């Protein structure tokens, strides 16, 4: 962003977006953040000297425990392709080289070439704003098949360095290069240089790499010498702690705009190391899981073991459309969603017992309504029985998004489930006869956030099924899951010596009775899929049959792009979902030949392949210009 006239960019964006629904919603969110800040400040003011010295001890113990888990024996490399979509397009059409290029549409830009970025044009920005900032901006429509193709080529290279590499999006992956360095007697610098040049050789594209003792830091490092560069942080404690001492917290995956504001405005924290200085307050004001995460960040700790294949815990699909209050249209969309969900569940031989309906109103308010079913279900008809009830209770309402999510899953392939199958048949007949009766499903409502359940619902006793998995009510332990990329392995909430939540009531923020970092079921989706022996975090183009499916894999990785956002950061998650919503529309527009791009702006495509997408069906119904989440990205970059 050097050399960009930030003030001018901000002014143009402000002028062009003010008055929009996005803008109003943004203001509403800001007001909520302000409220949270005020509340936390009040909580902080209430802490007595005794409280503070108590939490100082809690924090010291935690830090000792975390420090003891530090593992410096692994070398992680994070790679990220440079201006990925734009670079692919330039490769395919060299006449675009050197031009300010945007991949996307007038509604939304997916990425911009570095030449265009100099004008302030960037990802998630509506194209019409891009044009205002850079009058010579050239557009290319996205071609996802092409990006998948090049992504596959990079993965073949990754395979040579770490057969268990973890791909987190089309253009990003984590590689444990410890073994390859030892086996071949090469330094980590050599490994990184070699890998980058192999990628260049195989694809003609450049990438950047970061090397560090854990994934969290490796990701930060890959951004340091971008584009076409690398940065290696030595595997020693001092190097890591020095590195984080001045590192702005926002650089850490999982710390979004809201968290950044809370930490800064309530505790004056801007750098990672300041987390340690304010450790007592973090323990006093935040949930144990969040405090653990923050302290890990302060110590520069992050995931070091290769994440294991974990069992899927939820399945969902959602759909965006032009805002409508037409009931028959809404029920029709619900029907489609139920069909999609049923298809997916049946393909994976899964049945579930908790169905959640997610709604986004015309004014961007998100509501969720959940219901528990008597039996495990996965047919469209069964899903619809419950889904229709949930939706009916909300109408009349103007909606722009609907989603269905099934959790409390059971694998039908699992032989231990066979007995239950028999019971299912029993329950099915029970359900059919009691559909409208007093024994119908229990319904739990939440609104204003992306909260899929309340504890009341999750406490309904399915202990038998949940044994061995993390229960929805157990949000305290989420940051401690071994699979978590951010948190050192081997940590477990049982090992925490002091239970902060019971020792002091002030960890609740009191806003709507919710704990500040309260977890919700959107973060329970553990959807990790193993392909070809290595772990692939799946994304829209490579492995999901429903490109509009949005899940949080392993509770922190976005299934669509690999962005990492730990549980508890619900607002950031919401913003992130909004971003995909916008992205999706952009894709839909890309397959709509009647798009608004004028011919002279649209770069010629040398060998165009039209993406085959189910979304073709819906391209007509999507007309509004979504600029959600754009400001989030913008604020981060400015
Ligand atoms: N992408 C998108 N919409 C966004 C962000 C990204 O569609 N809001 C797509 C286009 C990008 C690709 O994902 O090319 C990878 O995203 P990155 O954030 O890694 O950005 P780039 O690779 O484009 O640029 P950089 O060189 O900064 O990594
Ligand atoms: Ca990336
Ligand atoms: Ca990239």
XYZ file of C-alpha atoms and ligand atoms in Angstrom:
668
model
C 0.000 0.000 0.000
C 3.007 2.258 -0.142
C 2.536 5.240 -2.389
C -1.251 4.977 -2.269
C -3.146 8.152 -1.510
C -5.089 6.606 1.349
C -7.118 9.679 2.110
C -8.277 10.012 -1.458
C -9.148 6.322 -1.637
C -11.155 6.522 1.558
C -12.983 9.604 0.396
C -13.956 8.079 -2.942
C -15.218 4.956 -1.225
C -17.131 6.900 1.362
C -18.807 9.095 -1.236
C -19.768 6.162 -3.384
C -21.156 3.943 -0.682
C -22.844 6.238 1.805
C -26.545 5.751 2.155
C -26.362 2.131 1.018
C -27.732 -0.705 3.129
C -24.204 -1.840 3.636
C -23.322 1.518 5.045
C -26.231 1.464 7.496
C -25.333 -1.993 8.647
C -21.746 -0.971 9.065
C -22.842 1.857 11.327
C -24.986 -0.522 13.348
C -22.000 -2.830 13.813
C -19.824 0.048 14.860
C -22.382 1.005 17.481
C -22.342 -2.551 18.843
C -18.563 -2.545 19.031
C -18.676 0.743 20.857
C -21.111 -0.724 23.324
C -18.832 -3.680 23.870
C -15.890 -1.399 24.427
C -17.833 0.592 26.980
C -19.031 -2.488 28.744
C -15.550 -3.984 28.953
C -14.177 -0.689 30.192
C -16.789 -0.716 32.922
C -15.871 -4.287 33.820
C -12.269 -3.333 33.938
C -13.014 -0.397 36.218
C -14.814 -2.719 38.606
C -11.784 -4.943 39.141
C -10.442 -4.592 42.652
C -6.779 -4.838 43.579
C -7.503 -8.314 44.863
C -9.096 -9.320 41.577
C -6.119 -8.023 39.673
C -3.576 -9.860 41.771
C -5.682 -13.010 41.526
C -5.773 -12.778 37.739
C -2.118 -11.922 37.650
C -1.463 -15.330 39.182
C -3.890 -17.008 36.815
C -2.122 -15.364 33.900
C 1.342 -16.261 35.132
C 0.324 -19.902 35.456
C -1.150 -19.890 31.999
C 1.941 -18.310 30.509
C 4.159 -20.886 32.208
C 1.977 -23.667 30.944
C 1.926 -22.302 27.417
C 5.654 -21.691 27.465
C 6.224 -25.293 28.518
C 4.348 -26.430 25.438
C 6.621 -24.488 23.078
C 7.862 -26.801 20.364
C 10.801 -25.559 18.310
C 11.520 -28.859 16.622
C 9.385 -28.324 13.537
C 9.928 -26.088 10.572
C 6.781 -24.816 8.901
C 6.666 -23.097 5.565
C 3.654 -21.121 4.435
C 3.326 -20.307 0.784
C 0.991 -17.825 -0.838
C 0.757 -17.116 -4.564
C 1.241 -13.512 -5.646
C -1.845 -11.703 -6.991
C -3.042 -15.180 -7.819
C -6.057 -14.769 -10.127
C -4.536 -11.709 -11.760
C -1.202 -13.460 -12.294
C -2.939 -16.436 -13.908
C -4.848 -14.132 -16.229
C -1.670 -12.305 -17.233
C 0.059 -15.608 -17.845
C -2.734 -16.655 -20.167
C -2.855 -13.287 -21.872
C 0.552 -11.566 -21.773
C -0.845 -8.395 -23.342
C -2.251 -7.635 -19.891
C 1.213 -7.478 -18.371
C 2.006 -4.150 -16.782
C -1.597 -2.940 -16.979
C -3.735 -2.101 -13.969
C -5.869 -5.212 -13.944
C -8.887 -6.247 -11.924
C -10.254 -9.757 -11.930
C -13.962 -9.510 -11.300
C -16.857 -7.364 -12.271
C -18.476 -3.995 -11.699
C -20.057 -5.500 -8.582
C -16.995 -6.990 -7.061
C -13.277 -7.319 -7.625
C -11.681 -10.625 -6.653
C -8.156 -9.354 -6.897
C -6.116 -6.676 -8.585
C -2.687 -6.648 -10.167
C 0.006 -4.821 -8.249
C -0.189 -2.012 -10.823
C -3.874 -1.523 -9.983
C -3.219 -1.725 -6.260
C -1.114 1.423 -6.530
C -4.372 3.276 -7.184
C -6.033 1.740 -4.147
C -7.899 -0.914 -6.139
C -8.117 -4.186 -4.283
C -9.964 -7.384 -3.533
C -13.573 -7.215 -2.387
C -13.961 -3.719 -3.751
C -16.907 -3.083 -6.041
C -15.646 -2.678 -9.606
C -17.369 0.661 -10.096
C -15.344 2.114 -7.243
C -12.210 0.580 -8.759
C -12.967 2.431 -12.006
C -13.293 5.711 -10.162
C -9.957 5.183 -8.434
C -8.192 3.989 -11.559
C -9.764 5.207 -14.799
C -7.620 2.871 -16.912
C -8.539 -0.210 -14.951
C -8.933 -3.261 -17.185
C -11.287 -6.036 -16.130
C -11.072 -9.758 -16.683
C -13.885 -12.019 -15.662
C -12.834 -14.718 -13.222
C -12.223 -18.172 -14.549
C -12.207 -20.516 -11.607
C -11.387 -23.636 -13.567
C -8.180 -21.970 -14.616
C -7.256 -21.092 -11.042
C -7.962 -24.642 -9.916
C -5.742 -25.946 -12.677
C -2.799 -23.809 -11.601
C -3.510 -24.561 -7.976
C -3.237 -28.271 -8.746
C 0.163 -27.682 -10.368
C 1.425 -25.955 -7.229
C 0.145 -28.811 -5.087
C 2.164 -31.300 -7.093
C 5.238 -29.301 -6.122
C 4.196 -29.085 -2.463
C 3.862 -32.863 -2.454
C 7.584 -33.189 -3.115
C 8.427 -31.229 0.004
C 5.725 -32.470 2.341
C 3.342 -35.235 1.283
C 1.042 -34.202 4.128
C 0.948 -30.514 3.211
C -2.145 -28.631 4.296
C -3.766 -26.611 1.529
C -5.928 -23.883 3.001
C -7.079 -22.244 -0.200
C -6.370 -22.399 -3.916
C -3.288 -20.289 -3.483
C -2.056 -21.129 -0.003
C -0.572 -24.077 1.827
C 1.357 -25.029 4.916
C 4.255 -27.452 4.552
C 6.199 -29.116 7.296
C 9.664 -29.018 5.746
C 11.547 -30.395 8.759
C 12.130 -33.789 7.189
C 13.006 -32.653 3.704
C 15.651 -30.288 5.086
C 17.232 -33.034 7.189
C 17.004 -35.738 4.509
C 18.544 -33.581 1.837
C 20.924 -31.675 4.072
C 19.645 -28.300 2.903
C 18.997 -25.159 4.899
C 15.487 -23.836 5.287
C 16.414 -20.850 3.136
C 17.522 -23.210 0.388
C 14.347 -25.252 0.718
C 12.179 -22.146 0.447
C 14.119 -20.745 -2.519
C 14.051 -24.076 -4.276
C 10.354 -24.605 -3.669
C 9.500 -21.161 -4.959
C 11.556 -21.621 -8.077
C 10.018 -25.065 -8.661
C 6.586 -23.478 -8.461
C 7.674 -20.828 -10.907
C 9.048 -23.435 -13.253
C 5.942 -25.596 -13.142
C 3.396 -22.796 -13.342
C 5.080 -19.643 -14.595
C 3.724 -17.917 -11.489
C 5.481 -16.433 -8.496
C 4.719 -17.000 -4.862
C 5.976 -15.821 -1.512
C 6.984 -17.964 1.415
C 7.385 -17.640 5.137
C 9.259 -20.061 7.363
C 8.848 -20.286 11.123
C 8.570 -22.831 13.940
C 4.779 -22.793 13.755
C 2.013 -22.132 11.270
C 0.674 -19.002 12.850
C 4.000 -17.211 12.533
C 4.854 -18.800 9.170
C 1.742 -17.213 7.687
C 2.700 -13.797 8.982
C 6.212 -14.319 7.561
C 5.016 -15.176 4.063
C 3.579 -11.694 3.801
C 6.764 -9.874 4.743
C 8.644 -10.027 1.444
C 5.668 -10.289 -0.845
C 5.613 -10.430 -3.860
C 8.085 -13.067 -5.017
C 10.031 -13.119 -1.783
C 10.587 -15.101 1.357
C 11.280 -14.551 5.003
C 12.764 -17.077 7.378
C 12.382 -16.784 11.121
C 14.941 -18.976 12.877
C 13.722 -21.781 15.097
C 14.795 -20.245 18.331
C 12.788 -18.811 21.143
C 14.439 -15.429 21.176
C 13.943 -14.876 17.473
C 10.251 -15.648 17.873
C 9.687 -13.462 20.903
C 11.597 -10.579 19.327
C 9.532 -10.999 16.180
C 6.224 -10.760 18.004
C 7.372 -7.960 20.271
C 6.514 -5.338 17.672
C 4.104 -7.299 15.522
C 0.689 -5.562 15.259
C -2.037 -7.896 16.541
C -4.061 -7.415 13.381
C -1.421 -9.320 11.429
C -2.459 -12.468 13.238
C -5.064 -14.623 11.516
C -8.076 -14.616 13.817
C -7.704 -11.094 15.064
C -10.142 -9.024 13.073
C -11.310 -5.473 13.187
C -13.602 -5.850 16.179
C -11.134 -7.751 18.332
C -8.432 -5.306 17.396
C -10.628 -2.423 18.495
C -11.646 -4.078 21.750
C -8.105 -4.924 22.721
C -6.815 -1.540 21.751
C -9.556 0.619 23.194
C -10.049 -1.305 26.417
C -6.516 -2.404 27.209
C -4.318 -0.323 24.944
C -2.948 -3.420 23.243
C -1.545 -2.944 19.722
C 1.311 -5.401 19.491
C 1.404 -9.103 20.206
C 3.801 -8.693 23.074
C 1.467 -6.285 24.814
C -0.846 -9.255 25.254
C 1.625 -10.513 27.859
C 1.866 -7.176 29.620
C -1.920 -7.086 29.925
C -2.252 -10.808 30.592
C -4.051 -10.387 33.938
C -6.714 -8.198 32.338
C -7.116 -10.550 29.418
C -7.759 -13.371 31.868
C -10.160 -11.244 33.875
C -12.184 -9.825 31.023
C -12.271 -12.566 28.433
C -13.282 -16.206 28.394
C -10.606 -18.719 29.162
C -10.397 -19.868 25.560
C -9.920 -16.350 24.259
C -7.394 -15.481 26.936
C -5.451 -18.612 26.029
C -5.453 -17.638 22.399
C -4.328 -14.094 23.151
C -1.534 -15.275 25.405
C -0.384 -17.773 22.774
C -0.227 -14.905 20.326
C 1.813 -12.912 22.837
C 4.267 -15.766 23.164
C 4.419 -16.376 19.423
C 3.050 -19.885 19.781
C 0.998 -21.618 17.132
C 0.168 -25.011 15.697
C 3.125 -27.274 15.060
C 1.655 -30.735 14.446
C 0.032 -31.623 11.152
C -3.719 -31.424 11.659
C -5.362 -34.811 11.684
C -8.403 -35.849 9.804
C -11.330 -35.039 12.024
C -14.889 -36.127 11.912
C -17.391 -33.876 10.256
C -19.680 -32.263 12.769
C -22.005 -30.278 10.611
C -23.111 -29.724 7.087
C -24.706 -26.674 5.613
C -25.627 -24.779 2.541
C -26.804 -21.268 2.057
C -28.124 -19.211 -0.731
C -28.031 -15.524 -1.540
C -30.630 -13.812 -3.626
C -32.108 -10.446 -4.334
C -34.052 -9.328 -1.279
C -37.628 -10.559 -1.443
C -40.639 -10.928 0.825
C -42.544 -13.134 -1.575
C -43.484 -16.107 0.609
C -43.891 -18.587 -2.192
C -40.489 -17.645 -3.558
C -38.941 -18.004 -0.117
C -40.447 -21.437 0.385
C -39.245 -22.414 -3.052
C -35.725 -21.415 -2.101
C -36.042 -23.328 1.133
C -37.074 -26.333 -0.899
C -33.898 -26.023 -2.980
C -31.771 -25.679 0.106
C -33.321 -28.757 1.671
C -32.649 -30.667 -1.514
C -29.018 -29.563 -1.591
C -28.481 -30.401 2.031
C -30.183 -33.783 1.714
C -28.073 -34.578 -1.351
C -24.856 -33.747 0.430
C -25.791 -35.644 3.547
C -26.839 -38.712 1.639
C -23.654 -38.656 -0.430
C -21.653 -38.822 2.768
C -24.050 -41.246 4.448
C -24.749 -38.820 7.251
C -27.882 -38.128 9.217
C -28.420 -35.368 11.717
C -30.679 -34.241 14.520
C -30.260 -30.505 14.784
C -31.450 -28.327 11.979
C -30.670 -24.628 11.883
C -32.216 -22.082 9.612
C -30.126 -19.010 8.966
C -31.723 -15.870 7.626
C -30.293 -12.594 6.539
C -32.892 -9.873 6.278
C -33.013 -7.175 3.640
C -31.359 -4.887 6.177
C -28.508 -7.375 6.717
C -29.631 -8.518 10.144
C -28.734 -12.148 10.695
C -31.124 -14.427 12.545
C -30.884 -18.091 13.230
C -33.561 -20.496 14.301
C -32.755 -23.994 15.405
C -34.765 -27.079 16.032
C -34.010 -30.522 17.349
C -35.609 -33.502 15.744
C -36.776 -36.666 17.375
C -34.794 -38.832 15.015
C -31.788 -38.665 12.754
C -32.843 -37.371 9.362
C -31.307 -36.716 5.957
C -34.120 -36.786 3.433
C -35.332 -33.654 1.748
C -38.862 -34.347 2.925
C -37.847 -34.724 6.564
C -35.641 -31.658 6.479
C -38.457 -29.651 4.961
C -40.926 -30.599 7.680
C -38.748 -28.784 10.207
C -37.328 -26.109 7.969
C -40.746 -24.933 6.822
C -41.914 -24.615 10.403
C -38.905 -22.518 11.290
C -39.354 -20.241 8.332
C -43.107 -19.937 8.760
C -42.632 -18.597 12.268
C -40.540 -15.717 10.897
C -42.760 -14.538 8.089
C -43.607 -11.992 6.851
C -40.039 -10.905 6.303
C -37.885 -9.644 3.480
C -34.811 -11.818 3.065
C -31.640 -11.765 1.035
C -30.083 -14.976 2.280
C -31.249 -18.296 3.623
C -29.195 -21.174 4.885
C -29.795 -24.618 6.345
C -27.385 -26.415 8.546
C -27.518 -29.882 10.043
C -25.478 -30.856 13.069
C -25.390 -33.611 15.677
C -24.441 -35.855 12.833
C -24.211 -39.592 12.800
C -22.315 -41.587 10.229
C -24.594 -44.202 8.763
C -21.609 -46.185 7.553
C -20.556 -46.629 11.113
C -21.602 -50.120 12.163
C -22.310 -49.017 15.710
C -25.095 -46.925 14.284
C -26.971 -49.915 13.024
C -29.047 -50.369 16.155
C -29.995 -46.746 16.039
C -31.168 -47.183 12.476
C -33.871 -49.481 13.704
C -34.859 -46.861 16.218
C -34.919 -44.296 13.455
C -37.590 -46.250 11.683
C -39.576 -46.205 14.871
C -39.008 -42.491 15.344
C -39.847 -41.756 11.760
C -43.322 -43.118 12.181
C -43.529 -41.331 15.512
C -42.513 -38.077 13.910
C -44.927 -38.338 11.085
C -47.825 -38.803 13.393
C -46.755 -36.090 15.816
C -45.735 -33.457 13.380
C -47.996 -30.761 14.702
C -48.481 -32.059 18.174
C -47.186 -30.964 21.522
C -44.179 -33.208 21.130
C -42.933 -31.381 18.080
C -39.440 -30.055 17.768
C -38.096 -27.616 20.265
C -37.178 -24.349 18.643
C -34.500 -22.005 19.770
C -34.206 -18.512 18.451
C -31.331 -16.133 18.376
C -30.986 -12.940 16.502
C -28.647 -10.084 15.889
C -25.651 -12.321 15.568
C -24.655 -15.445 13.815
C -25.707 -17.614 16.681
C -27.016 -20.931 15.683
C -27.843 -22.256 19.114
C -28.265 -21.244 22.622
C -27.047 -23.415 25.395
C -30.601 -24.378 26.206
C -30.790 -26.220 22.968
C -27.453 -27.878 23.058
C -28.116 -29.154 26.508
C -30.843 -31.380 25.173
C -29.302 -34.686 26.020
C -27.585 -36.303 23.140
C -24.704 -37.263 25.343
C -24.654 -40.700 23.857
C -23.855 -39.243 20.447
C -21.604 -36.418 21.510
C -19.309 -38.482 23.648
C -15.756 -37.919 22.577
C -16.502 -34.806 20.619
C -16.575 -31.231 21.745
C -20.005 -30.246 22.882
C -21.470 -26.987 21.760
C -21.730 -25.751 25.308
C -18.082 -26.379 25.883
C -16.867 -23.299 24.125
C -14.177 -22.746 26.682
C -12.128 -25.540 25.252
C -12.238 -24.584 21.631
C -8.950 -22.816 21.404
C -7.359 -25.774 23.022
C -8.277 -28.304 20.401
C -5.226 -30.062 19.108
C -6.216 -29.487 15.530
C -6.239 -25.746 15.970
C -3.656 -24.114 13.765
C -3.081 -21.277 16.165
C -2.682 -23.014 19.424
C 0.203 -25.156 20.509
C -0.530 -28.831 20.503
C -0.992 -30.896 23.594
C -3.022 -28.271 25.344
C -6.272 -29.314 26.861
C -8.735 -27.415 28.953
C -8.639 -30.150 31.590
C -5.080 -29.237 32.255
C -5.832 -25.653 33.099
C -5.255 -25.405 36.792
C -7.573 -22.519 37.507
C -11.101 -22.220 36.300
C -11.412 -18.563 35.496
C -15.060 -18.703 34.614
C -16.093 -19.926 38.013
C -13.645 -17.848 39.969
C -14.904 -14.526 38.758
C -18.195 -13.524 37.280
C -16.861 -10.549 35.380
C -15.767 -12.507 32.356
C -19.242 -12.132 30.928
C -19.729 -8.977 28.990
C -23.401 -8.802 29.828
C -24.416 -7.803 26.341
C -27.592 -9.698 25.725
C -26.529 -12.206 28.333
C -23.828 -13.445 26.043
C -20.303 -13.997 27.011
C -18.082 -11.871 24.857
C -16.447 -14.784 23.157
C -19.415 -17.022 23.317
C -19.138 -19.708 20.768
C -21.899 -20.657 18.433
C -22.560 -23.619 16.307
C -21.327 -21.928 13.180
C -17.968 -22.708 14.573
C -18.773 -26.324 15.287
C -18.580 -27.482 11.711
C -15.640 -29.788 11.590
C -15.421 -30.434 7.937
C -12.059 -31.715 7.014
C -11.699 -33.932 4.031
C -8.745 -36.051 3.130
C -7.789 -36.213 -0.523
C -4.946 -38.128 -2.106
C -3.256 -38.776 1.179
C -2.785 -35.154 2.096
C -5.087 -32.952 4.011
C -6.979 -30.525 1.854
C -9.107 -27.920 3.413
C -11.736 -27.844 0.800
C -12.900 -24.855 -1.079
C -15.593 -23.874 -3.462
C -13.964 -24.881 -6.667
C -12.102 -28.026 -5.879
C -14.161 -30.210 -3.689
C -17.490 -28.888 -2.682
C -20.411 -29.860 -4.771
C -22.150 -26.726 -3.542
C -20.039 -23.668 -4.148
C -22.211 -21.637 -1.838
C -21.587 -23.853 1.122
C -19.897 -22.016 3.924
C -18.445 -23.885 6.846
C -15.819 -23.358 9.460
C -13.543 -26.343 9.120
C -11.956 -27.582 12.306
C -13.735 -24.658 13.919
C -11.479 -22.022 12.508
C -10.812 -22.422 8.797
C -13.202 -21.017 6.256
C -14.112 -23.815 3.889
C -14.269 -21.452 0.971
C -10.974 -19.628 1.136
C -8.979 -21.050 3.996
C -9.063 -17.878 6.021
C -8.469 -18.717 9.645
C -10.776 -17.340 12.263
C -11.058 -19.042 15.626
C -14.384 -19.525 17.364
C -15.602 -16.611 19.392
C -14.921 -14.037 16.728
C -18.460 -14.079 15.532
C -18.608 -10.630 14.095
C -15.483 -11.188 12.090
C -16.971 -14.448 10.937
C -20.109 -12.684 9.903
C -18.131 -10.151 7.957
C -16.169 -12.908 6.381
C -19.342 -14.727 5.347
C -20.580 -11.475 3.913
C -17.450 -11.271 1.869
C -18.144 -14.684 0.374
C -21.679 -13.671 -0.223
C -20.386 -10.807 -2.289
C -17.822 -13.003 -3.962
C -20.512 -15.460 -4.885
C -22.549 -12.814 -6.566
C -19.511 -11.745 -8.441
C -19.076 -15.314 -9.665
C -22.696 -15.494 -10.618
C -22.345 -12.340 -12.538
C -19.287 -13.733 -14.253
C -21.357 -16.444 -15.870
C -24.042 -14.008 -16.846
C -23.152 -12.785 -20.332
C -25.365 -9.737 -19.913
C -23.009 -8.338 -17.289
C -22.517 -4.592 -17.087
C -18.888 -4.451 -18.209
C -18.409 -2.474 -21.358
C -16.406 -4.131 -24.101
C -13.525 -1.685 -23.991
C -12.945 -2.385 -20.307
C -13.141 -6.096 -20.651
C -9.847 -7.628 -21.650
C -10.110 -10.157 -24.414
C -9.820 -13.704 -23.284
C -7.564 -15.776 -25.507
C -9.074 -19.189 -24.843
C -12.100 -18.687 -22.742
C -13.788 -21.520 -20.984
C -17.109 -20.770 -19.431
C -17.195 -22.027 -15.887
C -19.850 -24.668 -15.547
C -21.753 -23.750 -12.492
C -25.001 -24.614 -10.883
C -25.185 -20.956 -10.094
C -26.162 -20.252 -13.659
C -29.670 -20.967 -12.586
C -29.714 -18.142 -10.126
C -27.750 -15.468 -11.931
C -30.919 -13.707 -12.949
C -32.157 -13.205 -9.452
C -29.033 -11.512 -8.189
C -28.953 -7.879 -9.084
C -28.016 -5.832 -6.071
C -24.480 -4.678 -5.616
C -22.995 -6.204 -2.494
C -20.237 -4.302 -0.867
C -20.286 -6.140 2.427
C -16.990 -6.850 4.047
C -15.190 -4.609 1.703
C -14.497 -2.032 4.360
C -13.130 -4.647 6.661
C -10.475 -5.516 4.152
C -9.943 -1.891 3.340
C -9.437 -0.853 6.925
C -6.993 -3.667 7.363
C -4.943 -2.558 4.430
C -4.985 1.165 4.915
N -9.846 -13.536 -3.641
C -11.153 -13.168 -3.889
N -11.743 -12.218 -3.129
C -11.064 -11.646 -2.107
C -9.752 -12.024 -1.814
C -9.165 -12.971 -2.622
O -11.776 -13.714 -4.801
N -11.659 -10.733 -1.373
C -9.210 -14.511 -4.545
C -8.450 -13.786 -5.627
C -7.035 -13.871 -5.205
C -6.988 -15.169 -4.452
O -8.276 -15.305 -3.843
O -6.159 -13.855 -6.316
C -5.929 -15.217 -3.388
O -6.178 -14.195 -2.443
P -5.027 -13.421 -1.718
O -5.620 -12.717 -0.561
O -3.895 -14.348 -1.450
O -4.610 -12.289 -2.749
P -3.754 -12.364 -4.059
O -3.131 -13.701 -4.255
O -4.571 -11.889 -5.207
O -2.642 -11.264 -3.803
P -1.391 -11.306 -2.804
O -0.194 -11.173 -3.697
O -1.571 -10.124 -1.932
O -1.420 -12.604 -2.072
Ca -3.876 -16.199 -0.166
Ca -2.030 -14.759 -2.615
